PDB file of C-alpha atoms in Angstrom:
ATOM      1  CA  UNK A 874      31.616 -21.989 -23.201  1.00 45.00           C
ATOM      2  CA  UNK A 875      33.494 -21.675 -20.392  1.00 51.00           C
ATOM      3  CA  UNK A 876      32.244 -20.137 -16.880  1.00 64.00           C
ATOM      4  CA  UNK A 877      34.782 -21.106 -14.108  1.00 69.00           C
ATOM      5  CA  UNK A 878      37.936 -19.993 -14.050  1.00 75.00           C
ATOM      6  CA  UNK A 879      40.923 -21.469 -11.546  1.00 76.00           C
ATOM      7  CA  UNK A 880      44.002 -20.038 -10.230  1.00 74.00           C
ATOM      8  CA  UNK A 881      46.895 -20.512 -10.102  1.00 74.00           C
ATOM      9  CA  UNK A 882      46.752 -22.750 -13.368  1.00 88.00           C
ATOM     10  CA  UNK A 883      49.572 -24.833 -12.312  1.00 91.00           C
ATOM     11  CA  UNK A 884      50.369 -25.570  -8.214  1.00 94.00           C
ATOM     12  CA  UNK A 885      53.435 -27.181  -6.876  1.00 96.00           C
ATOM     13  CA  UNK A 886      53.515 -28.462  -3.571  1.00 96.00           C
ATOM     14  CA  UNK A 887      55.285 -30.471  -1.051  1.00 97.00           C
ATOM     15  CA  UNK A 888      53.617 -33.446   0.867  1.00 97.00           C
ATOM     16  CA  UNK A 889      52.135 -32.719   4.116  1.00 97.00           C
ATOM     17  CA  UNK A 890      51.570 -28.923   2.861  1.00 97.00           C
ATOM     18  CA  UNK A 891      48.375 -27.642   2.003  1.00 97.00           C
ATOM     19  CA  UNK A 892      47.012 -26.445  -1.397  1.00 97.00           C
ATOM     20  CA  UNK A 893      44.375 -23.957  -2.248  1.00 96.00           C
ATOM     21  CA  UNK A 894      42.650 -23.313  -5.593  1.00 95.00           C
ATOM     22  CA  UNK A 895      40.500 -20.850  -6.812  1.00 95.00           C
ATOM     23  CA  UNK A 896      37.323 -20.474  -9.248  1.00 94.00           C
ATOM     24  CA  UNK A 897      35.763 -17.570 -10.475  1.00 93.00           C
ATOM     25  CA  UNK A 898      32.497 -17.552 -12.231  1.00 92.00           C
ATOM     26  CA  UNK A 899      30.832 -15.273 -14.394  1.00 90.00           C
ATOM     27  CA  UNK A 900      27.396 -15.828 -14.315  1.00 85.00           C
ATOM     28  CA  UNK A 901      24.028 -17.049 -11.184  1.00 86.00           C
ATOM     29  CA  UNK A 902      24.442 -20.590  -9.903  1.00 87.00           C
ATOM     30  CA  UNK A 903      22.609 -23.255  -8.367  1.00 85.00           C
ATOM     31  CA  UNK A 904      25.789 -24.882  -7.542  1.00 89.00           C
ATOM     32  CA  UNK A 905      29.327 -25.082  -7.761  1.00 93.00           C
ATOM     33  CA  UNK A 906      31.220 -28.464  -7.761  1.00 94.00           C
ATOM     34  CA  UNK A 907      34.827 -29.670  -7.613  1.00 96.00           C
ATOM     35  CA  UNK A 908      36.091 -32.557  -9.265  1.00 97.00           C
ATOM     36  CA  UNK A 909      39.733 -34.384  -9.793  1.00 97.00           C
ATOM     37  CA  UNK A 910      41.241 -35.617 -13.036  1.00 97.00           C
ATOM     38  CA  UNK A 911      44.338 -38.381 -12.979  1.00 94.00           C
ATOM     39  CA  UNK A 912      46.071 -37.658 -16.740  1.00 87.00           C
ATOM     40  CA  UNK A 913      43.871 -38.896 -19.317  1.00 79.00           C
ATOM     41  CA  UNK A 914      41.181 -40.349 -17.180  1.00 88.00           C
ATOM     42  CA  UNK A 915      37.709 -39.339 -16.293  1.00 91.00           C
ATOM     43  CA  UNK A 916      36.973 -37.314 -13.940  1.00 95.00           C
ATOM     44  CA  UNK A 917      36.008 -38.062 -10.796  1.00 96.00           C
ATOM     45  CA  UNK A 918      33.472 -35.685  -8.121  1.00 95.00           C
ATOM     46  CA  UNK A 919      34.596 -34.402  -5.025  1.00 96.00           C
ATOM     47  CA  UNK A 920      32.638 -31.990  -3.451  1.00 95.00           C
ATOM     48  CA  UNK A 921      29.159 -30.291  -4.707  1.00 93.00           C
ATOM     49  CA  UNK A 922      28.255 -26.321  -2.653  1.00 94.00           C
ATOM     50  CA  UNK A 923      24.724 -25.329  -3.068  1.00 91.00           C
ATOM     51  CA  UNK A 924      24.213 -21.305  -3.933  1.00 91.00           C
ATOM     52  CA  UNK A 925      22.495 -20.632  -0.535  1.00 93.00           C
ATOM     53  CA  UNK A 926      25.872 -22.777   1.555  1.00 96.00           C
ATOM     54  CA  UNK A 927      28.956 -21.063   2.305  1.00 97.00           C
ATOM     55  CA  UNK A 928      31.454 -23.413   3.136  1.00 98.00           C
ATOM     56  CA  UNK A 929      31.588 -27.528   2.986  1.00 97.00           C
ATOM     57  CA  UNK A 930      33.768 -30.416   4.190  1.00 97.00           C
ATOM     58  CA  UNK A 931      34.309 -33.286   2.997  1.00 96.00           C
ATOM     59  CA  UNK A 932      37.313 -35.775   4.856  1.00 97.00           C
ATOM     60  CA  UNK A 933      40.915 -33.666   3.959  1.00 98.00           C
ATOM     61  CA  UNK A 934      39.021 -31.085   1.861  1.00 98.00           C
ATOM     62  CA  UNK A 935      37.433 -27.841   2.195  1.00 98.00           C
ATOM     63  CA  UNK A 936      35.550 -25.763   0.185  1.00 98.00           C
ATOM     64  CA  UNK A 937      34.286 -22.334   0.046  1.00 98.00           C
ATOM     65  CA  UNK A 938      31.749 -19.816  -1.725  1.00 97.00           C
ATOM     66  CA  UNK A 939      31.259 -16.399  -1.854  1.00 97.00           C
ATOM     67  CA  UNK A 940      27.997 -15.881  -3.615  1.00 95.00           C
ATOM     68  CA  UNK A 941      29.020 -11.752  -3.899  1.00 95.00           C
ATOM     69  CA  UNK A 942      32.357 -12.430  -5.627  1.00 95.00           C
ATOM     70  CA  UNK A 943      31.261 -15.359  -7.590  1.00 94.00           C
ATOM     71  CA  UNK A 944      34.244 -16.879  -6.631  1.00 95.00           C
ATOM     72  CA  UNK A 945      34.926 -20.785  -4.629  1.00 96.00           C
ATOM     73  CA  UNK A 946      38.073 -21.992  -3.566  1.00 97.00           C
ATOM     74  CA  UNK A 947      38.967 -25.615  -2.414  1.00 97.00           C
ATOM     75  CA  UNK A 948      41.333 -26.469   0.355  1.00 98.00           C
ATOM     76  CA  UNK A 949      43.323 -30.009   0.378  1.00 98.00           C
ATOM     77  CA  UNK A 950      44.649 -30.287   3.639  1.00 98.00           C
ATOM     78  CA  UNK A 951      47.943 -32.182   4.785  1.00 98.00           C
ATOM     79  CA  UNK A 952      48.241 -33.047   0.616  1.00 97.00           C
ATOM     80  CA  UNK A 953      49.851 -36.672  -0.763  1.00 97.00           C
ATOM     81  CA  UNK A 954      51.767 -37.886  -3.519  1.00 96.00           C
ATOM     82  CA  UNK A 955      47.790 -39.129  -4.492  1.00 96.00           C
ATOM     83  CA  UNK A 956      46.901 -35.773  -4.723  1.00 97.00           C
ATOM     84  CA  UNK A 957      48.805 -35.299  -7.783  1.00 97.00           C
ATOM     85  CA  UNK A 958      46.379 -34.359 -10.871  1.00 97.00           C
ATOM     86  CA  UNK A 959      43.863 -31.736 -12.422  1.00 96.00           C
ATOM     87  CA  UNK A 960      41.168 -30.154 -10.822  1.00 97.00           C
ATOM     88  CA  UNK A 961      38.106 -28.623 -12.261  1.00 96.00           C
ATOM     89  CA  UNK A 962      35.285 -26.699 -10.773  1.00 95.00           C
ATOM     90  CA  UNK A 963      32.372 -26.614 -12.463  1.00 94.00           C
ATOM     91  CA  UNK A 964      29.248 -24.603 -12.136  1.00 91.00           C
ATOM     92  CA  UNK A 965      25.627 -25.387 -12.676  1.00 84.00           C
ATOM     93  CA  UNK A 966      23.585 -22.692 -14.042  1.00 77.00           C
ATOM     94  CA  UNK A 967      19.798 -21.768 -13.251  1.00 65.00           C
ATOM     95  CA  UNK A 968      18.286 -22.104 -15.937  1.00 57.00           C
ATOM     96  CA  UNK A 969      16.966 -24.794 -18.122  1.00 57.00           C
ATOM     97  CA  UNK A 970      15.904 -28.096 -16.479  1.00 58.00           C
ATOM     98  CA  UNK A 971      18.738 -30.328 -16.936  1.00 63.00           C
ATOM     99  CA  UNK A 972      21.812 -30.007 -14.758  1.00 63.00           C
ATOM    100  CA  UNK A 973      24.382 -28.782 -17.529  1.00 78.00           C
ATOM    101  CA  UNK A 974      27.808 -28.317 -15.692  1.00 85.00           C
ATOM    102  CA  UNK A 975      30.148 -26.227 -17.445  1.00 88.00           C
ATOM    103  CA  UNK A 976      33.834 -26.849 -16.136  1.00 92.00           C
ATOM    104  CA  UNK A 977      36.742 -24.146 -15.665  1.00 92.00           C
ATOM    105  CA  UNK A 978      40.314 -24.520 -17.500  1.00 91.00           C
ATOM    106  CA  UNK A 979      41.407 -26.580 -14.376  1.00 93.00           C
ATOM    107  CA  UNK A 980      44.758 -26.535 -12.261  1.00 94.00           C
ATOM    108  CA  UNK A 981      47.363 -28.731 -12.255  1.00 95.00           C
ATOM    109  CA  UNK A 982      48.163 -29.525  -8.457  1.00 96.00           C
ATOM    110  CA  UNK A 983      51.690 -31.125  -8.421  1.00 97.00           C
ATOM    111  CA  UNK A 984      52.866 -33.101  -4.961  1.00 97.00           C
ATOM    112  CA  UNK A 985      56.353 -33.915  -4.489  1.00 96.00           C
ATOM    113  CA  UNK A 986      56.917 -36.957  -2.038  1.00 92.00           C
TER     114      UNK A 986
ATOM    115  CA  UNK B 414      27.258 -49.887  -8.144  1.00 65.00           C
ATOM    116  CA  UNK B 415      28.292 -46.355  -8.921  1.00 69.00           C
ATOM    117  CA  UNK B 416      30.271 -46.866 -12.073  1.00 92.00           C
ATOM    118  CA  UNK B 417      29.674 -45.532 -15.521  1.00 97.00           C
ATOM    119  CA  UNK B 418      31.271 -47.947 -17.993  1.00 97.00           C
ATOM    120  CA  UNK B 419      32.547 -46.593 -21.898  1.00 98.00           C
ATOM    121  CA  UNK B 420      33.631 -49.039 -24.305  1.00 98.00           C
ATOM    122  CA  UNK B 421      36.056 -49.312 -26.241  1.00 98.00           C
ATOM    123  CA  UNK B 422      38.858 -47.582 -24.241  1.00 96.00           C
ATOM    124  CA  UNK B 423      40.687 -46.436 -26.973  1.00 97.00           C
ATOM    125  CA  UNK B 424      39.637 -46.203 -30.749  1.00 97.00           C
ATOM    126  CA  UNK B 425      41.296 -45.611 -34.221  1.00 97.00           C
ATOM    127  CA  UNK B 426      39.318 -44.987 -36.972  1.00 96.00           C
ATOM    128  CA  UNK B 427      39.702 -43.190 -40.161  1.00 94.00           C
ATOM    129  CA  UNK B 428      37.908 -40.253 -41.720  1.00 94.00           C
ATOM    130  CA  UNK B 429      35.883 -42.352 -44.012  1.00 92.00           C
ATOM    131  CA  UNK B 430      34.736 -45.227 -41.261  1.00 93.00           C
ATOM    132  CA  UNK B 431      31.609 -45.567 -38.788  1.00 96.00           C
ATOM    133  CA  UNK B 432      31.908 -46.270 -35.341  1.00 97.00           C
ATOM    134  CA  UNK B 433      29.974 -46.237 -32.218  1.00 98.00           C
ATOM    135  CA  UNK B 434      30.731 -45.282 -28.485  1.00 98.00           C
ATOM    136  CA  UNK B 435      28.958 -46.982 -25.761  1.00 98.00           C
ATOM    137  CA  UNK B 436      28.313 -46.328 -22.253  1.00 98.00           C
ATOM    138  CA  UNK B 437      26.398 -47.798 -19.441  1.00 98.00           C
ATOM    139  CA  UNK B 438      25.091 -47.031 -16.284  1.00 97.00           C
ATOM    140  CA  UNK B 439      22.979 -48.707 -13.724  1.00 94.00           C
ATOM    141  CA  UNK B 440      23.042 -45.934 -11.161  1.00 94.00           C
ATOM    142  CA  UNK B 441      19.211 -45.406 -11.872  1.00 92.00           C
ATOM    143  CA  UNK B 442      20.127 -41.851 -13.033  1.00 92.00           C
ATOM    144  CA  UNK B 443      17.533 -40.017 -15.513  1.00 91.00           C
ATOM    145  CA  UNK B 444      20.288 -37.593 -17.134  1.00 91.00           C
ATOM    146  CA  UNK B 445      23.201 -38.930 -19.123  1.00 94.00           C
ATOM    147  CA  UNK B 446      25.694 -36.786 -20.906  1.00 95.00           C
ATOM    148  CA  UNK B 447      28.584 -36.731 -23.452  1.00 97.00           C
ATOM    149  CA  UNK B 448      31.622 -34.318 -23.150  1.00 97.00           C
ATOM    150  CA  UNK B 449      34.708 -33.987 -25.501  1.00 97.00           C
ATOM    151  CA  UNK B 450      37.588 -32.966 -24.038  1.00 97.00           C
ATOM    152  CA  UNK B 451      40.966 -32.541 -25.677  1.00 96.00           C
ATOM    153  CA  UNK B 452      44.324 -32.101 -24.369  1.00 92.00           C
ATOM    154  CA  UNK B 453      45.264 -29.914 -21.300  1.00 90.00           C
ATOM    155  CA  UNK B 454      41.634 -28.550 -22.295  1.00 93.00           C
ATOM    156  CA  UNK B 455      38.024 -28.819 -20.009  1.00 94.00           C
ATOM    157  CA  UNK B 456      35.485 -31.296 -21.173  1.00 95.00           C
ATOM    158  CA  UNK B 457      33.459 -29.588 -23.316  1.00 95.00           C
ATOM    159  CA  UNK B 458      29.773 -30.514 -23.149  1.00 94.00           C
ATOM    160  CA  UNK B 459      27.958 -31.858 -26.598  1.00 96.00           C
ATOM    161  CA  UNK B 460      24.833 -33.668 -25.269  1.00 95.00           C
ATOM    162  CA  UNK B 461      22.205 -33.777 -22.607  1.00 92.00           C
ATOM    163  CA  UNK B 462      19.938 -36.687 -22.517  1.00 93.00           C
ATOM    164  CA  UNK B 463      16.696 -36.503 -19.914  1.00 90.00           C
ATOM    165  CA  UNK B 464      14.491 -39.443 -19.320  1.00 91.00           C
ATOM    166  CA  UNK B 465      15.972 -41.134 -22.611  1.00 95.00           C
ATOM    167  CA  UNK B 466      15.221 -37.664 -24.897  1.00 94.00           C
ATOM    168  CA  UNK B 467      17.759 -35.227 -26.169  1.00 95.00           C
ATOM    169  CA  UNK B 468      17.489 -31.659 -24.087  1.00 90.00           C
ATOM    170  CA  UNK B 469      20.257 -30.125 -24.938  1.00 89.00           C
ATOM    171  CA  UNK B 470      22.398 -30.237 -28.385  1.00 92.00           C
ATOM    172  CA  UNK B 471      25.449 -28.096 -27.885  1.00 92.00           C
ATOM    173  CA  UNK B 472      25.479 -27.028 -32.047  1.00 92.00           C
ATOM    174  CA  UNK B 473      27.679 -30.147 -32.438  1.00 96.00           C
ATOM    175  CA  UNK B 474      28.437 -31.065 -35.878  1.00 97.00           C
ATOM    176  CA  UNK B 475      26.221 -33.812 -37.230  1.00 96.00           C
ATOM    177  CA  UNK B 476      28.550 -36.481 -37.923  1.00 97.00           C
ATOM    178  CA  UNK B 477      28.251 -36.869 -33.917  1.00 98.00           C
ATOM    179  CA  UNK B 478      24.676 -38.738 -33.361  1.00 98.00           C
ATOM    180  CA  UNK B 479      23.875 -39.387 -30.007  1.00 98.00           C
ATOM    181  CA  UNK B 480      21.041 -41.918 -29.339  1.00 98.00           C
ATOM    182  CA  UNK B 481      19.547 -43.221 -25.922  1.00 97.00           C
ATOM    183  CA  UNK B 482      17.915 -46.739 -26.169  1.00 96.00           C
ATOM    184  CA  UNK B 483      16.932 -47.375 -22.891  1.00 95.00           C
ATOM    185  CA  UNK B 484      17.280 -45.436 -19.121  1.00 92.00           C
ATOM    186  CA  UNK B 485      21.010 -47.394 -18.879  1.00 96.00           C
ATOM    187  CA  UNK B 486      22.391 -47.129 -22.120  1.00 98.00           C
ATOM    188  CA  UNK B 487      24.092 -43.998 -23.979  1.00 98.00           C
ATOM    189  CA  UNK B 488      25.493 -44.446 -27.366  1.00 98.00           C
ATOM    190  CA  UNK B 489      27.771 -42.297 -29.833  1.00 98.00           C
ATOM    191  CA  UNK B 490      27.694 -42.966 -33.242  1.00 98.00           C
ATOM    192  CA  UNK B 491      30.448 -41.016 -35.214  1.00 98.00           C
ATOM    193  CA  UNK B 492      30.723 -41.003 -39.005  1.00 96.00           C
ATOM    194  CA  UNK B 493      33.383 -39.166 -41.295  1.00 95.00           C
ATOM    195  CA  UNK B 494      35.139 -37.752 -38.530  1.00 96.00           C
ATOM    196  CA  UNK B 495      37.981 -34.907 -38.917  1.00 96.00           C
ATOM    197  CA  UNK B 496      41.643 -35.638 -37.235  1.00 96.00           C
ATOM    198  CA  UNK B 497      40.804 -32.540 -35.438  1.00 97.00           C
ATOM    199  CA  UNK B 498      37.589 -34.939 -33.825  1.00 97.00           C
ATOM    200  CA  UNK B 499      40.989 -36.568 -31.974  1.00 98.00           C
ATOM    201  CA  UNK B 500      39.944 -36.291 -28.301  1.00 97.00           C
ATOM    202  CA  UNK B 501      39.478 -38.051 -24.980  1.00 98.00           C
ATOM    203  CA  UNK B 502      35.198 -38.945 -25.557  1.00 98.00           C
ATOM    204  CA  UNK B 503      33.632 -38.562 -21.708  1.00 97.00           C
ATOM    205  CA  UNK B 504      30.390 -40.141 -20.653  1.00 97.00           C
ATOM    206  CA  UNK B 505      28.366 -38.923 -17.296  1.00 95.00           C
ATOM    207  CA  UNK B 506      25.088 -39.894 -15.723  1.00 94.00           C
ATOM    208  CA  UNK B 507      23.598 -37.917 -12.971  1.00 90.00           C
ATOM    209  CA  UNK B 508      19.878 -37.404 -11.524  1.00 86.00           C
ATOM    210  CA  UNK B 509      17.758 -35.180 -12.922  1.00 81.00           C
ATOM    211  CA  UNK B 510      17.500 -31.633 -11.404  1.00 69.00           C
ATOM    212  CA  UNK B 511      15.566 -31.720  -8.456  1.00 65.00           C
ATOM    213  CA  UNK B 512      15.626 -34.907  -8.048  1.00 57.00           C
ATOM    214  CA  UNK B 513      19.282 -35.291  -6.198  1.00 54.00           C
ATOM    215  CA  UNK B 514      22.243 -34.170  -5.229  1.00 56.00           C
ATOM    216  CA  UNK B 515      23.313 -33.241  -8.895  1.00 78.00           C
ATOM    217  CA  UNK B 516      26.810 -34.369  -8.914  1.00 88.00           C
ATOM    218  CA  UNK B 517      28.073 -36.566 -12.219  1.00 92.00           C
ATOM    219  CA  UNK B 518      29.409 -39.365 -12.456  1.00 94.00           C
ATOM    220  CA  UNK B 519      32.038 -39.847 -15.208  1.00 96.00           C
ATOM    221  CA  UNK B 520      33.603 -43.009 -17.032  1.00 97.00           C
ATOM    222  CA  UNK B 521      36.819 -43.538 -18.379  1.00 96.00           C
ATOM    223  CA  UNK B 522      36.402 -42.170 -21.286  1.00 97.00           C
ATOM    224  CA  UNK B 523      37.669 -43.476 -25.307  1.00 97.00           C
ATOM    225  CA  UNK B 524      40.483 -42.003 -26.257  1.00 97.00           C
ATOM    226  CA  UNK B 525      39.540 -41.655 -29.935  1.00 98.00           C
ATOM    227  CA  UNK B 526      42.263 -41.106 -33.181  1.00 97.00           C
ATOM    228  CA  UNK B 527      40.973 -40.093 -36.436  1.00 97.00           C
ATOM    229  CA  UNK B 528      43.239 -40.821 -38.908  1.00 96.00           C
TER     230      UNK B 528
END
């Protein structure tokens, strides 16, 4: 099932601008992770917040958490033509031993050269 | 090496054939994982495999067997498939919780076509 949820679903952009995306989640976390998807590839990780951080960078991107809201938004700053593709967050539950990430509908980020 | 290698890239098979999916890792990671994800869809998670045993079975129908031979290897053996089995086939490897950072590492995938 699924926990995260993005928004907007689909993001346009123009190089050099900036894109955020949002998660929601539904349920406690141990932590929340973004990852990229290039069409019909596999996906690749980006960034991984831990429950007790608030905020994370990593080179041109950004990412926050708000424990309260359950929510997490990533920020790709000055955004390229590469940037082009899907993007998932996925959240890693509590319970059980094994990491088990369950992944959100995903965005489409769009960058127009 | 951080690379998590599936082969074949792309399969056809039809609803009466056997097949396997293979993946391989030599990250050193404990935890190895298949997803199913179809079009314009999240991967959808179907097995968890922890120091080479199944931990998690995600009710998935049984002509998916999963098997673990050794710490690197992760294989998929699929029998009478439906066309609706038609997906992109997504292996991961990570460390086991508590033991790192917890992030996955995904390959490429097999695009698979029942037919």
């Amino acid at each position: 099932s699924q926990q995260g949820e993005e928004d907007p679903q689909a993001l346009s952009i123009q190089e050099g601008e900036n894109a955020t995306m949002n998660c929601s989640y539904k349920t406690s976390i141990n932590n929340l992770q973004w990852y990229r998807q290039n069409s019909g590839r596999g996906l690749v990780h980006l960034i991984l917040i831990r429950s007790n951080e608030r905020e994370k960078h990593s080179g041109r991107l950004r990412v926050t958490l708000d424990t309260s809201k359950k929510s997490s938004s990533l920020l790709i700053t000055a955004s390229r033509a590469a940037d082009t593709a899907s993007y998932f967050c996925a959240t890693d539950p509590f319970s059980g031993a094994n990491s088990k990430l369950t992944f959100g509908k995903g965005i489409t980020l769009s960058v127009r050269p | 090496d951080t690379e998590v290698t599936q082969t074949p890239k792309h399969l056809v098979m039809g609803m009466t054939n056997k097949k396997s999916l293979k993946c391989e890792q030599h990250m050193g990671h404990r935890a190895m994982y298949w997803y199913k994800q179809k079009a314009k869809k999240p991967p959808e998670l179907m097995f968890v495999y922890s120091y080479e045993k199944l931990s998690i079975n995600e009710s998935v129908p049984s002509r998916f067997s999963p098997e673990c031979p050794n710490s690197s290897l992760l294989n998929l053996h699929l029998h009478a498939l439906q066309p609706e089995d038609s997906a992109l086939y997504l292996c991961a490897s990570s460390q086991v919780r508590g033991q790192g950072r917890g992030e996955a590492f995904f390959g490429q995938g097999t695009r698979l076509t029942v037919v």
